[in-house]
Coordinates of C-alpha atoms and ligand atoms in Angstrom, one line a residue:
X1 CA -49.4 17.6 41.1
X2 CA -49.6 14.1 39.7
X3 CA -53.2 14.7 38.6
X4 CA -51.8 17.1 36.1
X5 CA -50.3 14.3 34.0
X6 CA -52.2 12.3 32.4
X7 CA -51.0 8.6 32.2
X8 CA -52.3 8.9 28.4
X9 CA -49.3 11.7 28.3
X10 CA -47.0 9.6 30.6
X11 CA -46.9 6.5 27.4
X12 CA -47.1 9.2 24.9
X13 CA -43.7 10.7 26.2
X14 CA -42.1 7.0 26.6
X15 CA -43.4 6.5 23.0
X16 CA -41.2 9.6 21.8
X17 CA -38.4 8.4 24.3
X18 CA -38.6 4.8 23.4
X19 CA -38.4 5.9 19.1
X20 CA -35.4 8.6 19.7
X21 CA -33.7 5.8 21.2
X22 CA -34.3 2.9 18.3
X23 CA -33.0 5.9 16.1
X24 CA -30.0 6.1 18.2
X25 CA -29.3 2.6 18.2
X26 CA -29.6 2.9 14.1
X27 CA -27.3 5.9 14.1
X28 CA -24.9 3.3 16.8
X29 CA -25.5 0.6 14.5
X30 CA -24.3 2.3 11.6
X31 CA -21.5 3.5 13.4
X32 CA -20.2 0.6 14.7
X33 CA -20.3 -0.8 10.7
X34 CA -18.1 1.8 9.3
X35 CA -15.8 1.3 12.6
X36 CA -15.4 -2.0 11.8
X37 CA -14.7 -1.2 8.0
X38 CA -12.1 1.6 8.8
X39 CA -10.4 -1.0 11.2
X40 CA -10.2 -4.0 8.7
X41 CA -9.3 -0.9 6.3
X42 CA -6.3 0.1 8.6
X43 CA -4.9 -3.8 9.3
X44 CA -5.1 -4.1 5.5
X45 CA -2.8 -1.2 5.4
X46 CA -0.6 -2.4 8.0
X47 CA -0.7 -5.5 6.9
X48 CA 1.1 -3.7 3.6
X49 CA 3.4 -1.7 5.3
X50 CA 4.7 -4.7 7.1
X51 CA 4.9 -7.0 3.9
X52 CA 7.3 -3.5 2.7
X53 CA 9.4 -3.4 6.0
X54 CA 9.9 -6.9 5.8
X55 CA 11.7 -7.7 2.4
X56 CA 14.5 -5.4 3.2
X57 CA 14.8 -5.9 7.1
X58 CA 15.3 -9.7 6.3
X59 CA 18.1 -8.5 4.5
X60 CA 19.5 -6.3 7.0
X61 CA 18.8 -9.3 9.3
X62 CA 22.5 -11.0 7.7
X63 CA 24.1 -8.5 10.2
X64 CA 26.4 -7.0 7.3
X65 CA 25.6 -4.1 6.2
X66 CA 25.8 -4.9 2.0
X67 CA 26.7 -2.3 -0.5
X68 CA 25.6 -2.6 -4.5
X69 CA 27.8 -1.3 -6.8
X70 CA 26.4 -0.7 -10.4
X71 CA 30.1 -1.5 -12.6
X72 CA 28.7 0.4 -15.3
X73 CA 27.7 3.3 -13.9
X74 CA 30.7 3.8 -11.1
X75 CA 28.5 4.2 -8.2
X76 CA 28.0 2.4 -5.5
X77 CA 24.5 1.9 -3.8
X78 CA 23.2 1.1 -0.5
X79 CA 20.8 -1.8 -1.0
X80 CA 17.2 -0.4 -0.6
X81 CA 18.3 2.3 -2.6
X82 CA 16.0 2.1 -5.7
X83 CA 18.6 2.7 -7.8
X84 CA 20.2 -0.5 -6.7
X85 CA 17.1 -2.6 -6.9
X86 CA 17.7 -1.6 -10.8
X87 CA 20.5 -2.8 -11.3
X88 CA 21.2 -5.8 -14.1
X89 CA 23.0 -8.9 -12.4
X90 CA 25.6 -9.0 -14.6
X91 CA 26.3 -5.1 -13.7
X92 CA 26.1 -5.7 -10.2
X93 CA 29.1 -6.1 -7.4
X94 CA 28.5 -6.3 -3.8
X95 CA 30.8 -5.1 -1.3
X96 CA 30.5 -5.5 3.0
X97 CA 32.5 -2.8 3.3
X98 CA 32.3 1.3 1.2
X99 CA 36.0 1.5 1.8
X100 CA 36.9 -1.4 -0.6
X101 CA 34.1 0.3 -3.4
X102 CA 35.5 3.3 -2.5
X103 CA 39.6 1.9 -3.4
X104 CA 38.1 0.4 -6.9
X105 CA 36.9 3.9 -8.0
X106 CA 33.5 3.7 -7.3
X107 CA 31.2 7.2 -6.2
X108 CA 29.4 6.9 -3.5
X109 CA 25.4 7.8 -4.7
X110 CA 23.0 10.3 -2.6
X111 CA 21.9 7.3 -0.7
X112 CA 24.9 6.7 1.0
X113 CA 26.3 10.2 1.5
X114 CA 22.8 10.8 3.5
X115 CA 23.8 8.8 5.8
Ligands
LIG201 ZN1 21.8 4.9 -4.4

């Protein structure tokens, strides 16, 4: 039985065996780049979501819960609400509680009600 292969044929096939593998280990290779790229891709990404999350949770962090109220328009904002971050200083009041907005006339926007 052994006589039928050759050892000629035996190297031959370890040739083929030996180059499907270096292929692999390209295709691995290249793999393995594009991981790493997608990860450093995704930490970048998180790395902007956090810097987001941050800037109002440090706000949040002062315990009260803060309401903006626009004096020109009426209406009285929660503050991530964009429509408070667009608020002129000199138009702005803050308020720790809706209640005392609410006695001074002011309307309560989408933001709040959503609540
Ligand atoms: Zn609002």
């Amino acid at each position: 039985m052994n006589s039928d292969i050759s050892s000629g044929q035996i190297r031959k096939a370890f040739l083929k065996i030996k180059k499907e593998m270096n292929i692999l280990y390209m295709k691995l290779e290249h793999l393995e780049e594009e991981n790493i790229k997608l990860n450093n891709k995704i930490d970048e990404d998180l790395k902007n979501k956090d810097n987001n999350l941050t800037t109002p949770s440090t706000k949040s962090n002062n315990q009260q819960q803060l309401f903006i109220a626009n004096t020109l328009s009426g209406k009285v904002h929660l503050p991530h609400c964009p429509y408070a971050k667009k608020i002129a200083i000199q138009n702005k009041e803050e308020f720790e509680d809706i209640k005392q907005a609410l006695r001074q006339k002011y309307i309560k926007c989408s933001c709040i009600s959503a609540i």
